[in-house]
PDB file of C-alpha atoms in Angstrom:
ATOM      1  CA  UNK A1065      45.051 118.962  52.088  1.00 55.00           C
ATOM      2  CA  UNK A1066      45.122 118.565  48.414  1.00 65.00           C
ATOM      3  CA  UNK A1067      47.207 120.865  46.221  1.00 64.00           C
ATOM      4  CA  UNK A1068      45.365 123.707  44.226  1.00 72.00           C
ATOM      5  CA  UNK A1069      45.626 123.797  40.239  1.00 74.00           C
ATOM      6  CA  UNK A1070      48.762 126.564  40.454  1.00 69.00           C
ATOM      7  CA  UNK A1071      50.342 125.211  43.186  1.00 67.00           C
ATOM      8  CA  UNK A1072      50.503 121.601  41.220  1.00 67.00           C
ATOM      9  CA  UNK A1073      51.488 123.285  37.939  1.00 72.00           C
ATOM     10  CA  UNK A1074      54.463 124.350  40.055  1.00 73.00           C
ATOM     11  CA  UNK A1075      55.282 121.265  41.546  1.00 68.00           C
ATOM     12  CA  UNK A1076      54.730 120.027  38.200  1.00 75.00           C
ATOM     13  CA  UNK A1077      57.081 122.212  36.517  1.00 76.00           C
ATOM     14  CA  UNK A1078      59.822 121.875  38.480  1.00 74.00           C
ATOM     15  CA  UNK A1079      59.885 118.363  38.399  1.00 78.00           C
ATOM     16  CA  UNK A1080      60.030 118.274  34.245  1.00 83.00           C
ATOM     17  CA  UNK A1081      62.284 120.862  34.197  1.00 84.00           C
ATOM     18  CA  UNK A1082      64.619 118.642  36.369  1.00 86.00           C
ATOM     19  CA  UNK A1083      64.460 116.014  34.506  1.00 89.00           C
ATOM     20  CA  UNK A1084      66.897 116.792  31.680  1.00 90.00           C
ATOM     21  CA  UNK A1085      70.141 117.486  34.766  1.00 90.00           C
ATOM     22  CA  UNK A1086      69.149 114.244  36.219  1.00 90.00           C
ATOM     23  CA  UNK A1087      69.437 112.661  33.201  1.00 92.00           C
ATOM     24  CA  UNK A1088      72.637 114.486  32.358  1.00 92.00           C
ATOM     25  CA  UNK A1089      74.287 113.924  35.380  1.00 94.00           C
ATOM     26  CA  UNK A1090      73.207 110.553  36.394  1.00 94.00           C
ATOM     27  CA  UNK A1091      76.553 108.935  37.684  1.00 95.00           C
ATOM     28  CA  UNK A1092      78.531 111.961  37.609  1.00 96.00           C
ATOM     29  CA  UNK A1093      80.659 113.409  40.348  1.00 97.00           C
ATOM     30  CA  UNK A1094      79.961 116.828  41.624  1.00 97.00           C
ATOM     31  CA  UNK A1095      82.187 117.985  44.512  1.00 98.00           C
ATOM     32  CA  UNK A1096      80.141 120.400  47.298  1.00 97.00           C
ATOM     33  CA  UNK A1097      82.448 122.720  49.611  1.00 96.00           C
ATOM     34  CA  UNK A1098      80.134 123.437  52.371  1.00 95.00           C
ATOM     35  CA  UNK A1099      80.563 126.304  54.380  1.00 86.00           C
ATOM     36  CA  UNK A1100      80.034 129.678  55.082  1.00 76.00           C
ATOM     37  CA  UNK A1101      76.266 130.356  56.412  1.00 72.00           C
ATOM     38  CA  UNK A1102      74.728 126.948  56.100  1.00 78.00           C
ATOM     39  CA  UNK A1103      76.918 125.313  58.344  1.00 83.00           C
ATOM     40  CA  UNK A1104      75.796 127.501  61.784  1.00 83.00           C
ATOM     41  CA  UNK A1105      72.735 127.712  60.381  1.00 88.00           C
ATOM     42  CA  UNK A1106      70.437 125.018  61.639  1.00 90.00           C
ATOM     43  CA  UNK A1107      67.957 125.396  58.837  1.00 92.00           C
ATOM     44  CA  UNK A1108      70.605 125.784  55.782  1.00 92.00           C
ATOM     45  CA  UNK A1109      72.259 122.823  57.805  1.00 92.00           C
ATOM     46  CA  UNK A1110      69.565 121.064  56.965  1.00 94.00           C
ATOM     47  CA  UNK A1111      68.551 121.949  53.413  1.00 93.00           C
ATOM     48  CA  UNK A1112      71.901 121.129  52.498  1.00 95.00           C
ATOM     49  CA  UNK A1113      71.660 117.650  53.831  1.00 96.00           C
ATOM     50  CA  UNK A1114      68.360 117.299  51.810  1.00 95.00           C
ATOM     51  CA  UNK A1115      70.413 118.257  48.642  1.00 95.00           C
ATOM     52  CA  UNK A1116      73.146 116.032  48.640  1.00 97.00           C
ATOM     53  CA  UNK A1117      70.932 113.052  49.546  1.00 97.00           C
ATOM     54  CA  UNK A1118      68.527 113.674  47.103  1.00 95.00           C
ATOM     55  CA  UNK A1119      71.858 113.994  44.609  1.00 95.00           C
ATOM     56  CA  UNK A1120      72.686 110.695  45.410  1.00 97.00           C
ATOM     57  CA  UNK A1121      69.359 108.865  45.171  1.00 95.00           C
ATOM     58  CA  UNK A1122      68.929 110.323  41.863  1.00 94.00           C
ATOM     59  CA  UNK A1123      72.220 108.879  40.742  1.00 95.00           C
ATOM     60  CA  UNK A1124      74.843 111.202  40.937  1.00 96.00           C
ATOM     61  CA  UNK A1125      77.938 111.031  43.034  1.00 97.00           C
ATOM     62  CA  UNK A1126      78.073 113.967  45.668  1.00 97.00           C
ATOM     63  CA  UNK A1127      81.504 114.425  47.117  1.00 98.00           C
ATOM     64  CA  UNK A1128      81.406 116.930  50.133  1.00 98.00           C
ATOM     65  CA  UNK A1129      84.272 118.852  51.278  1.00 97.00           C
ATOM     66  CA  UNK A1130      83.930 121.368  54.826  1.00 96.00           C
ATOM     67  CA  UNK A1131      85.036 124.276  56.407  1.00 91.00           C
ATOM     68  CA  UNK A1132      84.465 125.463  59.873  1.00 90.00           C
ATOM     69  CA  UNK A1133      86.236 128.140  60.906  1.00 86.00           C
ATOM     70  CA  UNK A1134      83.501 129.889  63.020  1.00 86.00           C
ATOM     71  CA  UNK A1135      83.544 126.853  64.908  1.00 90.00           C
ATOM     72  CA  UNK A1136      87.264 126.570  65.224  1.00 90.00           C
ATOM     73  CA  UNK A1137      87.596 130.321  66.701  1.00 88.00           C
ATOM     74  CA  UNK A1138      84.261 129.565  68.824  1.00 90.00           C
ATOM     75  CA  UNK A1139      86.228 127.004  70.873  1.00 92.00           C
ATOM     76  CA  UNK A1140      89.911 128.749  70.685  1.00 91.00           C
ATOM     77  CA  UNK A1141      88.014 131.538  72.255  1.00 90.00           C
ATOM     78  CA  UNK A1142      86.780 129.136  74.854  1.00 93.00           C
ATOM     79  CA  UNK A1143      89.802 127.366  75.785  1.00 92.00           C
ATOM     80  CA  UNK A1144      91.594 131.338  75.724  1.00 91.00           C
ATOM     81  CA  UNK A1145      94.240 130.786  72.718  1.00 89.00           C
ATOM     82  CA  UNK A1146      94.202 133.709  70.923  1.00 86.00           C
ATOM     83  CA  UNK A1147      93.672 133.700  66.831  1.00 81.00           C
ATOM     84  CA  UNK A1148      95.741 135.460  64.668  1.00 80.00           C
ATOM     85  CA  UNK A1149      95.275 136.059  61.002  1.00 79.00           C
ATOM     86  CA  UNK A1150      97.574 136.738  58.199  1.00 75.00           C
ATOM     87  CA  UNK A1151      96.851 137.668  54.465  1.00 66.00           C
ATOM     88  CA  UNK A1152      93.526 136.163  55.560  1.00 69.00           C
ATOM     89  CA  UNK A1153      94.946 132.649  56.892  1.00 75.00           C
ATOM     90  CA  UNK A1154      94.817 131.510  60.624  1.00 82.00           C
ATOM     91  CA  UNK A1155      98.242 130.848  61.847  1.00 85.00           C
ATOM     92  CA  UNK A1156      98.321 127.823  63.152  1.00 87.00           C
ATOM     93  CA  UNK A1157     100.602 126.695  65.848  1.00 87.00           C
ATOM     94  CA  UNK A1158     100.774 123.378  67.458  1.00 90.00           C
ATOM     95  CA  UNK A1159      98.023 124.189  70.262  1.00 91.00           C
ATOM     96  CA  UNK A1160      95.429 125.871  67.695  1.00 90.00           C
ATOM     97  CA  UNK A1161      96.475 122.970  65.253  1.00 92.00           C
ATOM     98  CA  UNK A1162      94.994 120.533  68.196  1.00 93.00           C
ATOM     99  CA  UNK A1163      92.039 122.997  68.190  1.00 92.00           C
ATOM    100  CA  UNK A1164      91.423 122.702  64.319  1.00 92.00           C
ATOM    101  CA  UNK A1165      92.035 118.290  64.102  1.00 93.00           C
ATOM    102  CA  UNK A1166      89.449 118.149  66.902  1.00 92.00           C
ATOM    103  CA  UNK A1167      87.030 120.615  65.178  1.00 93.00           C
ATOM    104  CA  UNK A1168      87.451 119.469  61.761  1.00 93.00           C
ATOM    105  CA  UNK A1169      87.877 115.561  61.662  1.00 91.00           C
ATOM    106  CA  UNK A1170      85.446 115.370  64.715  1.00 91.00           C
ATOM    107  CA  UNK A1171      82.933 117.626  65.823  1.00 91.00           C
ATOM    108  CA  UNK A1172      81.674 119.467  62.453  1.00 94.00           C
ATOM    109  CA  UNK A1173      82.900 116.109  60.285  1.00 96.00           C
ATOM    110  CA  UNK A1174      80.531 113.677  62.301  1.00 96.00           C
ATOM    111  CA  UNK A1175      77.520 116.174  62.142  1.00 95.00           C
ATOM    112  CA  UNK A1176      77.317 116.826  58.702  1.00 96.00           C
ATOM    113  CA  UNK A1177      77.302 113.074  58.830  1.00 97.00           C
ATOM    114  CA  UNK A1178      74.409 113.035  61.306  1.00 97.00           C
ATOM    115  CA  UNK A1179      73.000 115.260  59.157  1.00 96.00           C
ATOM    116  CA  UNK A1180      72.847 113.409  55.890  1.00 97.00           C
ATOM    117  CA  UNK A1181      71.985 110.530  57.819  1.00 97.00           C
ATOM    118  CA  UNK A1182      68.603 111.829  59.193  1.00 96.00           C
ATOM    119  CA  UNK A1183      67.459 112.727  56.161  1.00 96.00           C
ATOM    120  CA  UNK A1184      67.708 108.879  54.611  1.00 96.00           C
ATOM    121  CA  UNK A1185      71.562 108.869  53.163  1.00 97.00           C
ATOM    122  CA  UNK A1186      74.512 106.782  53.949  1.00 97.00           C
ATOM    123  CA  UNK A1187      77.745 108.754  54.709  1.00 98.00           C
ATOM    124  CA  UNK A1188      81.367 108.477  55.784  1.00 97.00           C
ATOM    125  CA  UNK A1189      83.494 111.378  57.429  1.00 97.00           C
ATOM    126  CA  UNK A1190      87.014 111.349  56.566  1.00 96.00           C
ATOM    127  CA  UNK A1191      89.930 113.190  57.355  1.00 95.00           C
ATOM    128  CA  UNK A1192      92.431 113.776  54.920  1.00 95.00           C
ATOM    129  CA  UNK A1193      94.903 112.241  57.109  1.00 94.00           C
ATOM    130  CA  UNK A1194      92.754 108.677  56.786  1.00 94.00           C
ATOM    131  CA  UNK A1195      94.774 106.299  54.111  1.00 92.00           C
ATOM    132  CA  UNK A1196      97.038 109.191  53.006  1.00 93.00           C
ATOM    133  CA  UNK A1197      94.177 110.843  51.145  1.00 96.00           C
ATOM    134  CA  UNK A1198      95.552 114.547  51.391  1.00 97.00           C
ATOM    135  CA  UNK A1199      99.132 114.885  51.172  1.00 96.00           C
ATOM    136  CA  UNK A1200     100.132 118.114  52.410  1.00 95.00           C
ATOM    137  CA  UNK A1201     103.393 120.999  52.395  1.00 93.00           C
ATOM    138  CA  UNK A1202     103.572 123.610  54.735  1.00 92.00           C
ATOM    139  CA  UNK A1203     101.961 126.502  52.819  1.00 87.00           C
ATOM    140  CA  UNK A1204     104.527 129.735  52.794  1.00 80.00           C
ATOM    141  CA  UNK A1205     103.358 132.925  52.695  1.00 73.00           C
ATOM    142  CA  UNK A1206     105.466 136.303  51.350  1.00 62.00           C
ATOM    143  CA  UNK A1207     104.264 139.936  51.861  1.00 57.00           C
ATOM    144  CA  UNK A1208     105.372 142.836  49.697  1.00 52.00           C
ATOM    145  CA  UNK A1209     106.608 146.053  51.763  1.00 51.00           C
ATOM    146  CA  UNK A1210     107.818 149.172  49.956  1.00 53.00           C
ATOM    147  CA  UNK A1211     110.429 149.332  52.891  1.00 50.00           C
ATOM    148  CA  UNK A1212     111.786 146.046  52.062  1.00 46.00           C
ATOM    149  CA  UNK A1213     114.024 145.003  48.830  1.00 50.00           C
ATOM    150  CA  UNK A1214     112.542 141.551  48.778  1.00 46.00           C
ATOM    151  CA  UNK A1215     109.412 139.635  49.638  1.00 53.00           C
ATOM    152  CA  UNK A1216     108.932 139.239  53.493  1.00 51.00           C
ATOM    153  CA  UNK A1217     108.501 135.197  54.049  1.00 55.00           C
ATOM    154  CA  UNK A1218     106.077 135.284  56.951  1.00 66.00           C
ATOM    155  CA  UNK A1219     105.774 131.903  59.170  1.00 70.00           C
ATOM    156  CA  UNK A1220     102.116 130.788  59.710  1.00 83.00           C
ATOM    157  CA  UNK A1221     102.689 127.337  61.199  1.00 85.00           C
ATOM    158  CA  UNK A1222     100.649 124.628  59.980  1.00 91.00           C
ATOM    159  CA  UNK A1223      98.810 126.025  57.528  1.00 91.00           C
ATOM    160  CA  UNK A1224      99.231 123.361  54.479  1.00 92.00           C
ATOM    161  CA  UNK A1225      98.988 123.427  50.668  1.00 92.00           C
ATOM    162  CA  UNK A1226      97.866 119.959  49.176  1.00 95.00           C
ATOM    163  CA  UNK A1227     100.553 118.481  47.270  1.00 94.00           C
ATOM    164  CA  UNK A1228      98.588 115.308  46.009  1.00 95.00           C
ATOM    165  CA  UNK A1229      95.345 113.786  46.034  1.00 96.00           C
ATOM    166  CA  UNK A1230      95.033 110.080  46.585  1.00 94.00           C
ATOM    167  CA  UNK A1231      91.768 108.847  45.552  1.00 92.00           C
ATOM    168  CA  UNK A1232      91.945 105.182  46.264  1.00 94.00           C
ATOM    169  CA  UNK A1233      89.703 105.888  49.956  1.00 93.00           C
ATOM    170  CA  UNK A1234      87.020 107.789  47.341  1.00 95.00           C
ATOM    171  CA  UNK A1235      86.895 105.272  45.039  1.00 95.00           C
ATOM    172  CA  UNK A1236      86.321 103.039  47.462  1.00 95.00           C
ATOM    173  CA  UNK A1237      83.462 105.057  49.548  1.00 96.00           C
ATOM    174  CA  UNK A1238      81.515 105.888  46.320  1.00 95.00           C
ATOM    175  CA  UNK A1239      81.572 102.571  44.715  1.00 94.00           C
ATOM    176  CA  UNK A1240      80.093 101.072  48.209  1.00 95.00           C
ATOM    177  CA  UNK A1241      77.187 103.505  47.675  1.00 95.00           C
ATOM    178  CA  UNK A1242      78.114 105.987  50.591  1.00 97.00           C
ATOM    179  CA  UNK A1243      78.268 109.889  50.612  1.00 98.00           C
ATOM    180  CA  UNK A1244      82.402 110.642  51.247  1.00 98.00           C
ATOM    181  CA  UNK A1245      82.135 113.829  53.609  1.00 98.00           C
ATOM    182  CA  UNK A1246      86.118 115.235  54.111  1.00 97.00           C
ATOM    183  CA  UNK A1247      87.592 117.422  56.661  1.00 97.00           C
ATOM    184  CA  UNK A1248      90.133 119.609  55.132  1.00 96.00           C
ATOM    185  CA  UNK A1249      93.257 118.643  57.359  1.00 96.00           C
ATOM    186  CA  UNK A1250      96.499 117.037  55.549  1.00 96.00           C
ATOM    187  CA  UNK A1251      99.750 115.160  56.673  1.00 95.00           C
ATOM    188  CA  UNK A1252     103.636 115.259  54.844  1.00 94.00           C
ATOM    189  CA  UNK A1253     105.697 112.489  54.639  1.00 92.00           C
ATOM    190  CA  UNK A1254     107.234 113.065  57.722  1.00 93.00           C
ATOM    191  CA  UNK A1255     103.752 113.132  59.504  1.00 91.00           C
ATOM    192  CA  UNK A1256     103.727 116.631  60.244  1.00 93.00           C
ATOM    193  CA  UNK A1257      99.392 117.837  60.158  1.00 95.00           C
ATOM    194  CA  UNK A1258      98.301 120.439  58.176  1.00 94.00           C
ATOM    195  CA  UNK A1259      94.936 122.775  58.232  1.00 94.00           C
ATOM    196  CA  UNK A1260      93.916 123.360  54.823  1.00 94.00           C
ATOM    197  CA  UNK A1261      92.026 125.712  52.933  1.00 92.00           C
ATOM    198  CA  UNK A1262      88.393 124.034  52.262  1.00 94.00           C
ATOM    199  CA  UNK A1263      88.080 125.412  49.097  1.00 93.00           C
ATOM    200  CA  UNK A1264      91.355 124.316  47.799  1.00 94.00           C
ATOM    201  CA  UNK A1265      90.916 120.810  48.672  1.00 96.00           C
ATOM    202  CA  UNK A1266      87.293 120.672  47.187  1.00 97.00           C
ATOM    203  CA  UNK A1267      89.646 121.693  44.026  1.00 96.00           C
ATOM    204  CA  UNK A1268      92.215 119.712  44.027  1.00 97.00           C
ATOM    205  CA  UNK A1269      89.532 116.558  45.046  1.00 97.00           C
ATOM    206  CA  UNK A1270      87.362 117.932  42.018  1.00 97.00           C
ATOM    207  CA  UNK A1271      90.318 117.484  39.455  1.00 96.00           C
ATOM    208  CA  UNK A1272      91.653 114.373  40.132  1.00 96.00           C
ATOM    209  CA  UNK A1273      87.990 112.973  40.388  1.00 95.00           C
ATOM    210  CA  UNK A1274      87.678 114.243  37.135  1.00 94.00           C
ATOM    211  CA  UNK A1275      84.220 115.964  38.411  1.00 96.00           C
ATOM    212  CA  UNK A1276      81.148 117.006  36.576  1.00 96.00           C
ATOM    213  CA  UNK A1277      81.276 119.706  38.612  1.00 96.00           C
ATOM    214  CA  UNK A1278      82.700 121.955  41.612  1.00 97.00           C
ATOM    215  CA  UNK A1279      80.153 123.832  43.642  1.00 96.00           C
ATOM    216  CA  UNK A1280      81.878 126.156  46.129  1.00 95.00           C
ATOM    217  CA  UNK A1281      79.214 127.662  49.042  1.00 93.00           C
ATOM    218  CA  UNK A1282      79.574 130.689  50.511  1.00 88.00           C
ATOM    219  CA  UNK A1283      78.459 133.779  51.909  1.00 87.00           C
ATOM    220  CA  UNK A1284      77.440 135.938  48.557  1.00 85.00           C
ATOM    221  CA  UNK A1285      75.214 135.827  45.285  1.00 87.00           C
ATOM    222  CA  UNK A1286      78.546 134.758  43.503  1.00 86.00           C
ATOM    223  CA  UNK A1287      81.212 137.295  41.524  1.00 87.00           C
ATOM    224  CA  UNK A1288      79.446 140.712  41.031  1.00 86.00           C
ATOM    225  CA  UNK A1289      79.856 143.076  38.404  1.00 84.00           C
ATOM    226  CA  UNK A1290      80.489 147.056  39.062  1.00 79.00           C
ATOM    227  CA  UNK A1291      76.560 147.470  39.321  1.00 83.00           C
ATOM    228  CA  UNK A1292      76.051 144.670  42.099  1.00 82.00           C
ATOM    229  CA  UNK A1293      74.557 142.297  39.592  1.00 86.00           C
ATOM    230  CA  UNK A1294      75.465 138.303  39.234  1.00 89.00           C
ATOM    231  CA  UNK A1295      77.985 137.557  36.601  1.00 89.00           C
ATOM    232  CA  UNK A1296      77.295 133.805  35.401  1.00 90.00           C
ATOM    233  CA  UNK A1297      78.127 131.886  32.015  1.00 90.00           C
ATOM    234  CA  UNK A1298      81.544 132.618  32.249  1.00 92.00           C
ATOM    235  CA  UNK A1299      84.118 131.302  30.161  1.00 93.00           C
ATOM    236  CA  UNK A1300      88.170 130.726  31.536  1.00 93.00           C
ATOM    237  CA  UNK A1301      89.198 133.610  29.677  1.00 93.00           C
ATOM    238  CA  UNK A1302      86.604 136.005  30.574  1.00 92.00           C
ATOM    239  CA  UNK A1303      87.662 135.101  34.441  1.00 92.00           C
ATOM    240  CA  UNK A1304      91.031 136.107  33.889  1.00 92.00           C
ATOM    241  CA  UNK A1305      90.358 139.388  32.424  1.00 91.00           C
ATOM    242  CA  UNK A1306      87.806 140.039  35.143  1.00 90.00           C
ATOM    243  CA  UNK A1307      90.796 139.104  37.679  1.00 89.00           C
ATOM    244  CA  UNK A1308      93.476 141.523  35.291  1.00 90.00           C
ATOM    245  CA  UNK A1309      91.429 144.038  35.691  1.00 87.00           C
ATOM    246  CA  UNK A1310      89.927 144.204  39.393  1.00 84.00           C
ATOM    247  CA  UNK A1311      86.787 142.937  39.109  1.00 84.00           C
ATOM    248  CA  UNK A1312      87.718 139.730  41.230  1.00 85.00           C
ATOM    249  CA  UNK A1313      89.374 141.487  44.159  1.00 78.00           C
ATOM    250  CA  UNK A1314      89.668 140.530  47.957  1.00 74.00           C
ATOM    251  CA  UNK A1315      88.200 137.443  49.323  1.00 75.00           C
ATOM    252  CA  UNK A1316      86.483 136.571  46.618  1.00 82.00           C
ATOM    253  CA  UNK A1317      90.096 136.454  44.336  1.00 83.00           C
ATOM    254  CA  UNK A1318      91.280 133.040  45.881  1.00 83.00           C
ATOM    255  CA  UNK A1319      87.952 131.188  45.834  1.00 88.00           C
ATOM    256  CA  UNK A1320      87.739 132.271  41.733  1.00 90.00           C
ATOM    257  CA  UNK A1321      91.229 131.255  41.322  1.00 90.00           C
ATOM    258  CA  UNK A1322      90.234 127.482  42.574  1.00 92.00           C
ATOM    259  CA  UNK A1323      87.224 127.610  40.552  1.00 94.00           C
ATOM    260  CA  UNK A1324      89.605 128.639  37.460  1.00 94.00           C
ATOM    261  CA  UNK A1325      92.094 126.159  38.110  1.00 94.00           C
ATOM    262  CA  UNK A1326      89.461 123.562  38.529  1.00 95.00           C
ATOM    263  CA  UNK A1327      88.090 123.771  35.053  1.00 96.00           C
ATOM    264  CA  UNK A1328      91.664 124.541  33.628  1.00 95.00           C
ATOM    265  CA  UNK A1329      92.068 121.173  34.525  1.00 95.00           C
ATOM    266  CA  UNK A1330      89.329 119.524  33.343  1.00 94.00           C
ATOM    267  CA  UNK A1331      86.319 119.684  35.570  1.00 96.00           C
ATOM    268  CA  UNK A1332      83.326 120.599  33.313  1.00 95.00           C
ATOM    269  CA  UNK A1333      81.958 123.901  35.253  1.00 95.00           C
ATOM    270  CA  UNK A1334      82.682 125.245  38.771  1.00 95.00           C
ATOM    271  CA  UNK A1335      79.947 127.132  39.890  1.00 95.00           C
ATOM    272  CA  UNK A1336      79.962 130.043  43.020  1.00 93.00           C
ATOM    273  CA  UNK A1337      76.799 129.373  45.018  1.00 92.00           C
ATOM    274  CA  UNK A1338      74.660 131.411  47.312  1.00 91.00           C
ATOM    275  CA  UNK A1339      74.442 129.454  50.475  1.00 90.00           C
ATOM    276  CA  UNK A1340      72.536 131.778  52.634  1.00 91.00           C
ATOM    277  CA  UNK A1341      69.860 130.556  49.981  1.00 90.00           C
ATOM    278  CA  UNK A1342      68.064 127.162  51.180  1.00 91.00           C
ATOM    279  CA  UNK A1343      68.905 124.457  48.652  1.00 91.00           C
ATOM    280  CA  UNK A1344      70.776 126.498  46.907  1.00 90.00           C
ATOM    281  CA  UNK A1345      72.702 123.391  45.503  1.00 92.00           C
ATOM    282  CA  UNK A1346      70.022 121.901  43.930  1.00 91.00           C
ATOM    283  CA  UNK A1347      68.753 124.993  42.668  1.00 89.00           C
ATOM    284  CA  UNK A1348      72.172 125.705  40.682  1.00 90.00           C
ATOM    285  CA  UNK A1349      71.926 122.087  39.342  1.00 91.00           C
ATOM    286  CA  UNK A1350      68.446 121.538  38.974  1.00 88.00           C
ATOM    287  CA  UNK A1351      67.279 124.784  37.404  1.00 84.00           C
ATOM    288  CA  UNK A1352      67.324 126.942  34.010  1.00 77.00           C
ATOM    289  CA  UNK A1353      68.258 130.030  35.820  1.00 75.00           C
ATOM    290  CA  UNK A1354      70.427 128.913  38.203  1.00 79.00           C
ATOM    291  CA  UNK A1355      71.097 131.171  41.203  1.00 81.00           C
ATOM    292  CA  UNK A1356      74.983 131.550  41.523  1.00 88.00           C
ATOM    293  CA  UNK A1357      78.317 132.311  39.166  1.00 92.00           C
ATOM    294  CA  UNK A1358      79.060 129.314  36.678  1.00 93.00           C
ATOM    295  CA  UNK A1359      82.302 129.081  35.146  1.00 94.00           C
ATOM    296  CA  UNK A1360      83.056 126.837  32.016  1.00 94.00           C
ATOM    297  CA  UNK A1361      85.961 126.613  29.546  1.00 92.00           C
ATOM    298  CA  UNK A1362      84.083 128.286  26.839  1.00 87.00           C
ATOM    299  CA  UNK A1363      81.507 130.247  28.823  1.00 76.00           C
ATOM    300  CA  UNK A1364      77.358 129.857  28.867  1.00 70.00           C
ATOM    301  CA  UNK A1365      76.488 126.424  27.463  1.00 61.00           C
TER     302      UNK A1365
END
């Protein structure tokens, strides 16, 4: 069937109108966090796939970074070990740390993998454990009581900040042409294993890779204003008054503060991205419009 005059202006359009990013970003590293919706969504699953290997046939350098936390409470559940949360964090003890390594660096790791693979790209899954690439600390977390004088320190096990990023095993991946996919998990010095935050290591990778940009997935249009509609074109300083004065609230606070912190440090735009939304990455790269919250140093660009 052949295409009709408006349906090939389309197509047409939305090939020129791609053309300037691919130029742009030919050879530049963006940094995906996948999660959220497309990753127990078969479909999204595999529109996201589709993205990231068209990214790197076109020339740029797709890093991708994963949750899976539905998947890590799906088989807790199964295997009876209860989950606890606090301040939003799973605490992690030595069993449910088992639980997360097996999830993470194997199940969810090796089919985004599969993933990328069936739809003509070459990938690698890595754990941050493999050559040292995450190097963790256990992660404490306090709680303010008005019945207390100071700070309650509150024990959540293995729950790990990163304290450095070793980007020797990247280096290596991207230069031999494959797609580095990362499970968030993390090891001290002393060997202890850490579950990390997905959107923190995405981050932290994102900085010392010096990325183009950071593109963080998830479950909402991006950072909403008081009247439900998409702030976008943001500068750093606009994102910190928004934080001062409530706008950024809840779960939404910690995944704006690793955007922030990201182009603090020198990554050229972190974007918040839709990914209920079928290829909603290459929509946020590829288009005008965009389709998510973009944060630069000095705002729209």
């Amino acid at each position: 069937m052949s295409l009709t005059p408006d349906s090939a202006m389309n197509a047409a359009r939305v090939l020129t109108e791609a053309l300037p990013y691919i130029q742009r970003f030919t050879g530049r590293t963006i940094v995906v966090k996948f999660g959220g919706n497309a990753m127990v969504d078969p479909k999204l699953h595999e529109s996201f796939a589709r993205d990231i290997v068209l990214m790197k046939l076109v020339g740029m350098n797709p890093v991708v970074v994963h949750g899976g936390g539905p998947q890590i409470g799906e088989l807790l559940k199964k295997l009876s070990i209860e989950s606890e949360f606090v301040e939003g964090m799973r605490v992690t003890d030595s069993q449910t740390m088992d639980v997360v390594e097996m999830v993470l660096g194997g199940s969810v790791n090796k089919e985004i993998v599969s993933s990328i693979s069936r739809n003509g790209g070459k990938a690698i899954g890595v754990s941050g454990k493999d050559g040292r690439l995450i190097r963790a600390r256990r992660m404490t977390v306090s709680r303010h009581s008005p019945a207390l004088d100071a700070p309650e320190i509150i024990d959540i096990g293995q729950v790990g900040e990163v304290r450095q990023i070793d980007r020797e095993i990247l280096d290596v991946i991207l230069e031999s042409n494959f797609i580095p996919v990362i499970a968030p998990v993390g090891a001290d010095d002393e060997g202890n294993t850490y579950n990390i935050n997905a959107d923190l290591v995405a981050g932290k990778i994102a900085q010392v890779m010096q990325a183009e940009k950071l593109m963080l997935l998830t479950n909402v249009e991006g950072l909403l204003d008081a009247s439900g509609s998409v702030l976008t074109g943001l500068s750093t300083t606009k994102v910190d008054e928004l934080i001062a004065d409530g706008t950024v609230h809840g779960g939404m606070l910690p995944k704006i503060g690793c955007a922030l912190d990201a182009v603090k440090s020198g990554v050229a735009s972190a974007h918040i991205v839709d990914g209920r939304v079928p290829h909603a990455v290459l929509l946020e790269i590829f288009t005008d419009e965009g389709m998510g919250t973009k944060i630069t140093r000095h705002g729209e660009d």
